[in-house]
Coordinates of C-alpha atoms in Angstrom, one line a residue:
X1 CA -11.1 0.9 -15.6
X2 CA -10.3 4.2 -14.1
X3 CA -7.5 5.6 -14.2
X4 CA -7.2 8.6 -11.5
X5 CA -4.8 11.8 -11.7
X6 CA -2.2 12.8 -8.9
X7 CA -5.0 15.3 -7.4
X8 CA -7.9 12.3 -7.4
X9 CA -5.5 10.0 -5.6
X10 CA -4.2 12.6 -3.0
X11 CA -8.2 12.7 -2.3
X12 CA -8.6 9.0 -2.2
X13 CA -5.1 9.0 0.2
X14 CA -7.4 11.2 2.6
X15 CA -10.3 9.1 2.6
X16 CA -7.8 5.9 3.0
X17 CA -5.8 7.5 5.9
X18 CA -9.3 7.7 8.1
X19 CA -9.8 4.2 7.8
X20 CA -5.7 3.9 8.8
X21 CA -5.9 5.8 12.0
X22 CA -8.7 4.0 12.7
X23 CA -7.2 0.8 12.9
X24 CA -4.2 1.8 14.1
X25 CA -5.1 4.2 17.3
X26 CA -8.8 4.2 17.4
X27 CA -10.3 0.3 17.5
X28 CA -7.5 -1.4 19.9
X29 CA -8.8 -0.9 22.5
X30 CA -12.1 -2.1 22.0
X31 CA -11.2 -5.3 20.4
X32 CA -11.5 -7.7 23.3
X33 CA -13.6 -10.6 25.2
X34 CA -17.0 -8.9 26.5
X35 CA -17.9 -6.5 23.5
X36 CA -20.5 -6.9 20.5
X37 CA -19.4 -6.6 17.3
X38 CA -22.7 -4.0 16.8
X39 CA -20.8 -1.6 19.7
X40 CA -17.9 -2.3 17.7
X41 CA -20.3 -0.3 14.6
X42 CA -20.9 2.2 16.5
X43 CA -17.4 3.5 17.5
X44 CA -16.5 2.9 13.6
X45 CA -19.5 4.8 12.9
X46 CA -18.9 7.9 15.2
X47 CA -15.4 8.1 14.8
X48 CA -15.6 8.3 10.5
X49 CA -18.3 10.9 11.2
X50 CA -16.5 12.6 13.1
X51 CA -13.4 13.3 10.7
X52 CA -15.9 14.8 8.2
X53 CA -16.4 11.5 6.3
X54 CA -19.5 9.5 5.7
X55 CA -19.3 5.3 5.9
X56 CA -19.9 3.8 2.6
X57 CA -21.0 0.8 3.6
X58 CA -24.3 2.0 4.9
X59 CA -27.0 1.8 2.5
X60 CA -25.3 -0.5 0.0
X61 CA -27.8 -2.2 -2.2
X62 CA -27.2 -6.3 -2.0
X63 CA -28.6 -9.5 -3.6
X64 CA -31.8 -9.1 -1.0
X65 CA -31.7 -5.9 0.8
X66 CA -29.5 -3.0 1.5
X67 CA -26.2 -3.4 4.2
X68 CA -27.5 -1.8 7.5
X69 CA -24.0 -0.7 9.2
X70 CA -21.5 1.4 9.4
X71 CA -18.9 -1.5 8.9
X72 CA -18.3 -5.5 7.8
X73 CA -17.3 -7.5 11.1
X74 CA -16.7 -11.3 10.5
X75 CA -15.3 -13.1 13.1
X76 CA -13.5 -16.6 13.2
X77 CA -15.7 -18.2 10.4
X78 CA -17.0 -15.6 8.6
X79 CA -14.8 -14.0 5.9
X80 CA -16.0 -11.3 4.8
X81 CA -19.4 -8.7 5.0
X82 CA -20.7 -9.9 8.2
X83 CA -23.3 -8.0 9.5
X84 CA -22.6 -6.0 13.4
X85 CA -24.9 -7.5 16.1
X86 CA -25.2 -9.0 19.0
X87 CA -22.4 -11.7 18.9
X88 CA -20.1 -11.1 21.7
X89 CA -16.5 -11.5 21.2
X90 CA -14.8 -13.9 22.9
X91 CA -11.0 -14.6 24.0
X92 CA -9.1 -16.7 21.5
X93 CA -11.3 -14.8 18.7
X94 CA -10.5 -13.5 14.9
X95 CA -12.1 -10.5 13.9
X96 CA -12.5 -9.1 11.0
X97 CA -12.9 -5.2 10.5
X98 CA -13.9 -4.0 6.6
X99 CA -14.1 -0.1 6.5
X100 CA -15.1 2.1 3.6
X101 CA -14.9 5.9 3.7
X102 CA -16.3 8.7 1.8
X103 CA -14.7 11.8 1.9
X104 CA -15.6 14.7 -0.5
X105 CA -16.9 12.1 -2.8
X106 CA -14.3 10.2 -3.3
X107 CA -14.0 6.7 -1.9
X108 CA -11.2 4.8 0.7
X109 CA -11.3 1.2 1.4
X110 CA -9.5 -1.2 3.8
X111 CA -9.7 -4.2 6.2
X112 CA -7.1 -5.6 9.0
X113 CA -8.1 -8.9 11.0
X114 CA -7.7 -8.4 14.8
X115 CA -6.7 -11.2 17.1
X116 CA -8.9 -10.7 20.6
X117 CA -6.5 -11.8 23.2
X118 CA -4.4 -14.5 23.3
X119 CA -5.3 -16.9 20.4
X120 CA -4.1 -20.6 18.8
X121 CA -0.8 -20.8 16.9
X122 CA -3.1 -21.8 13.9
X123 CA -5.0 -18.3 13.9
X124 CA -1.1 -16.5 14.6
X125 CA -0.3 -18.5 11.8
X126 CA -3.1 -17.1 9.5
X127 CA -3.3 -14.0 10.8
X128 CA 0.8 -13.9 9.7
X129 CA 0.4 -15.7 6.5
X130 CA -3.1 -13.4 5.5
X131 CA -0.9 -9.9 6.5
X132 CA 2.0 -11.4 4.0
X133 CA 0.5 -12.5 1.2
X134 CA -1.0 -8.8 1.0
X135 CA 2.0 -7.3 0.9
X136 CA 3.5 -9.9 -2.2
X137 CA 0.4 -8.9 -4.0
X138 CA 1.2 -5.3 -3.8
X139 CA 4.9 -5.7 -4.7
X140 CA 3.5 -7.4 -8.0
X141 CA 1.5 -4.0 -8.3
X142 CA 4.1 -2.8 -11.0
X143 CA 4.0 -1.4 -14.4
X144 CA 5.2 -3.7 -16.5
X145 CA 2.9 -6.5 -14.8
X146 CA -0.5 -8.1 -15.1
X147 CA -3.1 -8.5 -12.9
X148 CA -3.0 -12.1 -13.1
X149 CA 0.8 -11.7 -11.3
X150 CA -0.8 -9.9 -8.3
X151 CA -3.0 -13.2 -7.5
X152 CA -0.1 -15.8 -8.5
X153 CA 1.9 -14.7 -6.4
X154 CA -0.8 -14.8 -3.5
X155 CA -1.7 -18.0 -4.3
X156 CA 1.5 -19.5 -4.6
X157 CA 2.6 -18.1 -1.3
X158 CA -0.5 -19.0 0.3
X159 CA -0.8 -22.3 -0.3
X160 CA 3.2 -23.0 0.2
X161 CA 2.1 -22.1 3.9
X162 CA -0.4 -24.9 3.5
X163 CA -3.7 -22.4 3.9
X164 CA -6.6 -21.7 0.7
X165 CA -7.6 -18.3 -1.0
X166 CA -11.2 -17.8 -1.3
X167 CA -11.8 -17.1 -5.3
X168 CA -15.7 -16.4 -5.3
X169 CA -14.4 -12.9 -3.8
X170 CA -12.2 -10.0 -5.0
X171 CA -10.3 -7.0 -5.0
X172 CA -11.1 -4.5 -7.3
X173 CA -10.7 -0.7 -8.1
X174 CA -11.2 1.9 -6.1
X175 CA -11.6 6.1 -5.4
X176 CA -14.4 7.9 -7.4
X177 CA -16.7 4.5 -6.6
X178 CA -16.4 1.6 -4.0
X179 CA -16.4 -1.0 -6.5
X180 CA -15.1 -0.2 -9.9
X181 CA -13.5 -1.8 -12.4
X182 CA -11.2 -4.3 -13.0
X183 CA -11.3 -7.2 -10.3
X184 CA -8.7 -8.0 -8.6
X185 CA -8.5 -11.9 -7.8
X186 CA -6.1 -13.0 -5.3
X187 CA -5.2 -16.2 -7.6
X188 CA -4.9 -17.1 -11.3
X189 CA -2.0 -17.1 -13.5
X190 CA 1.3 -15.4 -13.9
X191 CA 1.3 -13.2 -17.3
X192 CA -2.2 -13.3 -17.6
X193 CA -5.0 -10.3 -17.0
X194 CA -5.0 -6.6 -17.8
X195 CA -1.8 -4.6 -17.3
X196 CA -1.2 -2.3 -15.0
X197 CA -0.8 1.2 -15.7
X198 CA -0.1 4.0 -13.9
X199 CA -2.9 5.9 -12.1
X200 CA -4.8 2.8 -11.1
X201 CA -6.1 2.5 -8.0
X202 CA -7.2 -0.6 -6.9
X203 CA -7.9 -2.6 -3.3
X204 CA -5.4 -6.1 -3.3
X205 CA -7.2 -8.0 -0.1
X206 CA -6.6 -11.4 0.5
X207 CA -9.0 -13.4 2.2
X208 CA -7.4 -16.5 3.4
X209 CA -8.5 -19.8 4.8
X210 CA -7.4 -22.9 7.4
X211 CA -9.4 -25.1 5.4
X212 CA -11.2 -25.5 2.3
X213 CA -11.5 -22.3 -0.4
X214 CA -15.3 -22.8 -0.8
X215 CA -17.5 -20.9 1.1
X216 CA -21.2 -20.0 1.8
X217 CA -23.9 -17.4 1.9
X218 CA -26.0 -16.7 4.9
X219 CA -29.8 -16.5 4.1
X220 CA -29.4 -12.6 5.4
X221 CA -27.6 -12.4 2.0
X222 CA -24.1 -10.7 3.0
X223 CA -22.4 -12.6 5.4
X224 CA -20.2 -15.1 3.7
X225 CA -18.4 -17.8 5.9
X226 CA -15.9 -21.0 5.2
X227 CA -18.0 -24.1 3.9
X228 CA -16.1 -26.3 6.4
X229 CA -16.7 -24.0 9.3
X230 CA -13.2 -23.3 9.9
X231 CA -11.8 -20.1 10.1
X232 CA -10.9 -16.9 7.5
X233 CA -8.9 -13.9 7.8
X234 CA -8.5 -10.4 5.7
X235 CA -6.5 -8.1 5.0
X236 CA -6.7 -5.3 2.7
X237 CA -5.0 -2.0 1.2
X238 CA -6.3 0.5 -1.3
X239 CA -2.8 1.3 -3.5
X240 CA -2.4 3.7 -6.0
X241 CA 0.2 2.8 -9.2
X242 CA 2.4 5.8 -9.2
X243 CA 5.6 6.3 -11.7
X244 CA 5.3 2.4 -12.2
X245 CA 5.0 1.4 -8.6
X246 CA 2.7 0.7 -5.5
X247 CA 1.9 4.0 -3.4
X248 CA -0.3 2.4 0.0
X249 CA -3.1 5.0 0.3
X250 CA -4.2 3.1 4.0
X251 CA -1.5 2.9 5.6
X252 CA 0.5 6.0 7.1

Protein backbone atom coordinates (compact mmCIF):
# COMPACT_ATOMS: atom_id res chain seq x y z
CA UNK A 1 0.00 0.00 0.00
CA UNK A 2 0.64 3.58 -0.70
CA UNK A 3 0.16 5.93 1.28
CA UNK A 4 0.18 9.53 -0.68
CA UNK A 5 1.10 13.08 0.85
CA UNK A 6 -1.27 16.18 0.76
CA UNK A 7 0.68 17.44 -2.58
CA UNK A 8 0.28 13.70 -4.33
CA UNK A 9 -3.36 13.75 -3.58
CA UNK A 10 -4.05 17.44 -4.62
CA UNK A 11 -2.45 15.89 -8.05
CA UNK A 12 -4.62 12.83 -8.01
CA UNK A 13 -7.82 15.42 -7.10
CA UNK A 14 -6.81 17.00 -10.63
CA UNK A 15 -6.66 14.01 -12.54
CA UNK A 16 -10.09 12.86 -10.66
CA UNK A 17 -11.98 16.19 -11.32
CA UNK A 18 -11.51 15.56 -15.33
CA UNK A 19 -13.21 12.46 -15.17
CA UNK A 20 -16.04 14.58 -12.79
CA UNK A 21 -16.73 17.26 -15.28
CA UNK A 22 -16.89 14.74 -17.69
CA UNK A 23 -19.71 13.00 -16.35
CA UNK A 24 -21.34 15.71 -15.13
CA UNK A 25 -21.39 18.43 -18.15
CA UNK A 26 -19.62 16.78 -20.96
CA UNK A 27 -21.32 13.01 -21.71
CA UNK A 28 -25.26 13.93 -21.05
CA UNK A 29 -25.95 14.82 -23.87
CA UNK A 30 -24.73 12.03 -25.78
CA UNK A 31 -26.19 9.37 -23.75
CA UNK A 32 -29.26 8.49 -25.71
CA UNK A 33 -31.25 5.92 -28.17
CA UNK A 34 -29.30 6.22 -31.71
CA UNK A 35 -25.56 6.42 -30.60
CA UNK A 36 -22.66 3.67 -30.47
CA UNK A 37 -20.98 3.20 -27.53
CA UNK A 38 -17.48 3.49 -29.85
CA UNK A 39 -18.77 7.43 -30.65
CA UNK A 40 -19.34 7.44 -27.06
CA UNK A 41 -15.04 6.63 -26.93
CA UNK A 42 -14.43 9.03 -28.91
CA UNK A 43 -15.94 12.08 -27.19
CA UNK A 44 -14.32 10.55 -23.91
CA UNK A 45 -11.21 10.34 -25.73
CA UNK A 46 -11.13 13.95 -27.17
CA UNK A 47 -12.44 15.57 -24.41
CA UNK A 48 -9.55 13.98 -21.63
CA UNK A 49 -7.00 15.04 -24.31
CA UNK A 50 -8.08 17.95 -24.57
CA UNK A 51 -7.70 19.02 -20.68
CA UNK A 52 -3.95 18.04 -20.97
CA UNK A 53 -4.57 14.46 -19.71
CA UNK A 54 -3.88 11.15 -21.37
CA UNK A 55 -6.68 8.09 -20.91
CA UNK A 56 -5.28 5.32 -18.96
CA UNK A 57 -7.21 2.80 -20.16
CA UNK A 58 -5.65 2.69 -23.53
CA UNK A 59 -2.92 0.28 -23.90
CA UNK A 60 -3.64 -1.77 -20.74
CA UNK A 61 -2.07 -5.09 -20.87
CA UNK A 62 -5.01 -7.92 -20.18
CA UNK A 63 -5.30 -11.79 -19.80
CA UNK A 64 -5.11 -11.95 -23.94
CA UNK A 65 -4.32 -8.67 -25.36
CA UNK A 66 -4.02 -5.04 -24.55
CA UNK A 67 -7.54 -2.74 -23.98
CA UNK A 68 -8.02 -0.78 -27.30
CA UNK A 69 -10.15 2.37 -26.00
CA UNK A 70 -10.20 5.29 -24.46
CA UNK A 71 -12.89 4.07 -21.95
CA UNK A 72 -15.01 0.82 -20.36
CA UNK A 73 -18.74 1.05 -21.69
CA UNK A 74 -20.97 -1.95 -20.46
CA UNK A 75 -24.41 -1.66 -21.04
CA UNK A 76 -27.46 -3.49 -19.35
CA UNK A 77 -25.70 -6.89 -18.93
CA UNK A 78 -22.30 -6.21 -18.89
CA UNK A 79 -20.66 -4.94 -15.68
CA UNK A 80 -17.73 -3.85 -16.11
CA UNK A 81 -14.68 -3.32 -18.94
CA UNK A 82 -16.69 -3.64 -21.96
CA UNK A 83 -15.13 -2.92 -24.94
CA UNK A 84 -16.59 0.57 -27.24
CA UNK A 85 -18.09 -0.59 -30.61
CA UNK A 86 -20.65 -0.84 -32.64
CA UNK A 87 -23.64 -1.63 -30.25
CA UNK A 88 -26.13 1.04 -30.47
CA UNK A 89 -27.86 2.25 -27.46
CA UNK A 90 -31.22 1.88 -27.21
CA UNK A 91 -34.21 3.55 -25.08
CA UNK A 92 -34.82 1.85 -21.80
CA UNK A 93 -30.81 1.18 -21.65
CA UNK A 94 -28.09 1.07 -18.70
CA UNK A 95 -24.83 2.19 -19.48
CA UNK A 96 -22.00 2.01 -18.01
CA UNK A 97 -19.10 4.65 -18.32
CA UNK A 98 -15.44 3.63 -16.57
CA UNK A 99 -12.91 6.54 -16.98
CA UNK A 100 -9.31 6.58 -16.03
CA UNK A 101 -7.10 9.72 -16.31
CA UNK A 102 -3.60 10.52 -16.31
CA UNK A 103 -2.46 13.75 -15.50
CA UNK A 104 1.17 14.64 -14.85
CA UNK A 105 1.70 11.10 -14.03
CA UNK A 106 -0.46 10.60 -11.55
CA UNK A 107 -3.61 8.62 -11.95
CA UNK A 108 -7.73 9.51 -11.50
CA UNK A 109 -10.39 6.85 -11.63
CA UNK A 110 -14.15 6.81 -11.66
CA UNK A 111 -17.40 5.27 -13.13
CA UNK A 112 -21.24 6.50 -13.00
CA UNK A 113 -24.06 4.23 -14.77
CA UNK A 114 -26.26 6.38 -17.05
CA UNK A 115 -29.86 5.57 -17.64
CA UNK A 116 -30.70 6.29 -21.62
CA UNK A 117 -34.18 7.55 -21.55
CA UNK A 118 -36.90 6.48 -19.76
CA UNK A 119 -36.16 3.09 -18.24
CA UNK A 120 -37.96 0.07 -15.90
CA UNK A 121 -38.55 0.72 -12.24
CA UNK A 122 -36.18 -2.29 -11.78
CA UNK A 123 -33.11 -0.48 -13.48
CA UNK A 124 -34.37 3.08 -11.34
CA UNK A 125 -34.19 0.78 -8.64
CA UNK A 126 -30.59 -0.41 -9.27
CA UNK A 127 -29.35 2.50 -10.55
CA UNK A 128 -30.59 4.09 -6.87
CA UNK A 129 -29.51 1.23 -4.80
CA UNK A 130 -25.80 0.92 -6.90
CA UNK A 131 -25.38 5.10 -6.35
CA UNK A 132 -26.12 4.37 -2.37
CA UNK A 133 -24.30 1.68 -1.47
CA UNK A 134 -21.25 3.71 -2.86
CA UNK A 135 -21.75 6.37 -0.74
CA UNK A 136 -22.11 3.80 2.79
CA UNK A 137 -18.93 2.38 1.59
CA UNK A 138 -17.19 5.67 1.64
CA UNK A 139 -18.65 6.79 5.03
CA UNK A 140 -16.99 3.50 6.39
CA UNK A 141 -13.77 5.04 4.74
CA UNK A 142 -12.58 6.17 8.43
CA UNK A 143 -9.59 5.87 10.41
CA UNK A 144 -10.27 3.82 13.06
CA UNK A 145 -11.90 1.19 10.48
CA UNK A 146 -11.04 -1.80 8.40
CA UNK A 147 -11.39 -2.46 4.99
CA UNK A 148 -13.54 -5.39 5.57
CA UNK A 149 -16.29 -2.52 7.07
CA UNK A 150 -16.26 -0.69 3.75
CA UNK A 151 -17.67 -4.00 1.97
CA UNK A 152 -20.07 -5.08 4.99
CA UNK A 153 -21.66 -2.38 4.93
CA UNK A 154 -22.21 -2.66 1.01
CA UNK A 155 -23.18 -5.89 1.20
CA UNK A 156 -25.54 -5.58 3.89
CA UNK A 157 -27.31 -2.72 2.30
CA UNK A 158 -27.29 -4.25 -0.96
CA UNK A 159 -28.79 -7.27 -0.39
CA UNK A 160 -31.48 -5.64 2.23
CA UNK A 161 -32.70 -4.02 -1.22
CA UNK A 162 -32.88 -7.62 -2.43
CA UNK A 163 -30.05 -7.08 -5.36
CA UNK A 164 -26.21 -9.15 -5.35
CA UNK A 165 -22.51 -7.62 -5.33
CA UNK A 166 -20.34 -9.08 -7.81
CA UNK A 167 -17.10 -10.40 -5.64
CA UNK A 168 -14.74 -11.67 -8.52
CA UNK A 169 -14.18 -7.71 -8.97
CA UNK A 170 -12.74 -4.89 -6.80
CA UNK A 171 -11.85 -1.64 -5.78
CA UNK A 172 -8.54 -0.97 -5.00
CA UNK A 173 -5.90 1.87 -4.61
CA UNK A 174 -5.30 4.46 -6.56
CA UNK A 175 -2.99 7.84 -7.72
CA UNK A 176 0.74 7.14 -8.58
CA UNK A 177 -0.67 3.75 -10.47
CA UNK A 178 -4.24 2.62 -11.71
CA UNK A 179 -4.31 -0.40 -9.78
CA UNK A 180 -2.26 -0.54 -6.62
CA UNK A 181 -2.54 -2.02 -3.64
CA UNK A 182 -4.78 -3.07 -1.29
CA UNK A 183 -8.20 -4.30 -2.87
CA UNK A 184 -11.00 -3.13 -2.06
CA UNK A 185 -14.00 -5.75 -2.04
CA UNK A 186 -17.40 -4.47 -1.83
CA UNK A 187 -18.36 -7.47 0.67
CA UNK A 188 -16.78 -9.50 3.46
CA UNK A 189 -16.81 -8.93 7.11
CA UNK A 190 -17.15 -6.25 9.60
CA UNK A 191 -13.68 -5.87 11.65
CA UNK A 192 -11.80 -7.72 9.34
CA UNK A 193 -9.05 -6.43 6.59
CA UNK A 194 -6.27 -3.81 6.75
CA UNK A 195 -6.93 -0.61 8.57
CA UNK A 196 -7.21 2.44 7.21
CA UNK A 197 -4.87 5.12 7.61
CA UNK A 198 -4.55 8.32 6.59
CA UNK A 199 -3.20 9.16 3.14
CA UNK A 200 -4.75 6.28 1.41
CA UNK A 201 -6.23 6.66 -1.59
CA UNK A 202 -8.31 4.15 -2.86
CA UNK A 203 -11.42 3.63 -5.60
CA UNK A 204 -14.75 2.13 -3.43
CA UNK A 205 -16.98 0.97 -6.70
CA UNK A 206 -19.78 -1.10 -6.28
CA UNK A 207 -20.85 -3.21 -9.00
CA UNK A 208 -24.34 -4.41 -8.38
CA UNK A 209 -26.62 -6.89 -9.74
CA UNK A 210 -30.65 -7.82 -10.37
CA UNK A 211 -29.80 -11.35 -10.26
CA UNK A 212 -27.28 -13.71 -9.44
CA UNK A 213 -23.50 -12.43 -8.17
CA UNK A 214 -21.69 -14.69 -10.59
CA UNK A 215 -20.61 -13.53 -13.65
CA UNK A 216 -18.70 -14.30 -16.92
CA UNK A 217 -15.82 -13.59 -19.22
CA UNK A 218 -16.26 -12.81 -22.88
CA UNK A 219 -13.76 -14.74 -25.17
CA UNK A 220 -12.40 -11.05 -26.13
CA UNK A 221 -11.00 -11.35 -22.57
CA UNK A 222 -12.33 -7.92 -20.85
CA UNK A 223 -15.83 -7.72 -20.99
CA UNK A 224 -17.35 -9.26 -17.96
CA UNK A 225 -21.26 -9.67 -17.94
CA UNK A 226 -24.02 -11.25 -15.25
CA UNK A 227 -24.07 -15.22 -15.64
CA UNK A 228 -27.90 -14.98 -15.67
CA UNK A 229 -28.03 -12.33 -18.32
CA UNK A 230 -29.69 -9.90 -16.25
CA UNK A 231 -28.53 -6.60 -15.71
CA UNK A 232 -25.43 -4.75 -13.62
CA UNK A 233 -24.75 -1.31 -12.67
CA UNK A 234 -21.51 0.78 -11.28
CA UNK A 235 -20.60 3.33 -9.64
CA UNK A 236 -17.37 4.43 -8.48
CA UNK A 237 -15.29 7.24 -6.62
CA UNK A 238 -11.55 7.63 -6.08
CA UNK A 239 -11.41 9.07 -2.11
CA UNK A 240 -8.57 10.15 -0.37
CA UNK A 241 -8.40 9.44 3.75
CA UNK A 242 -7.67 12.82 5.07
CA UNK A 243 -7.34 13.77 9.08
CA UNK A 244 -9.27 10.38 9.55
CA UNK A 245 -11.94 10.86 7.05
CA UNK A 246 -13.15 10.43 3.32
CA UNK A 247 -12.14 13.44 0.98
CA UNK A 248 -14.12 12.53 -2.77
CA UNK A 249 -11.38 13.30 -5.26
CA UNK A 250 -14.23 12.75 -8.43
CA UNK A 251 -16.70 14.58 -7.54
CA UNK A 252 -16.74 18.54 -7.36
Amino acid sequence: MILKNLEEIKEIEKANQIIARLYRDILPPYIKAGISTKELDKIVDDYIRSQGAIPGCIGVQGMYNEFPAATCISVNEEVVHGIPGDRILQEGDIVSVDTVTILNGYYGDSAYTYAVGEIDEESKKLLEVTKKSREIGIEQAIVGNRLGDIGHAIQKYVEKEGFSVVRDYAGHGVGLAMHEDPMVPNYGRAGRGLKIENGMVIAIEPMINVGTYKVVLHPDGWTVSTKDGKRSAHFEHSIAIVDGKPIILSEF
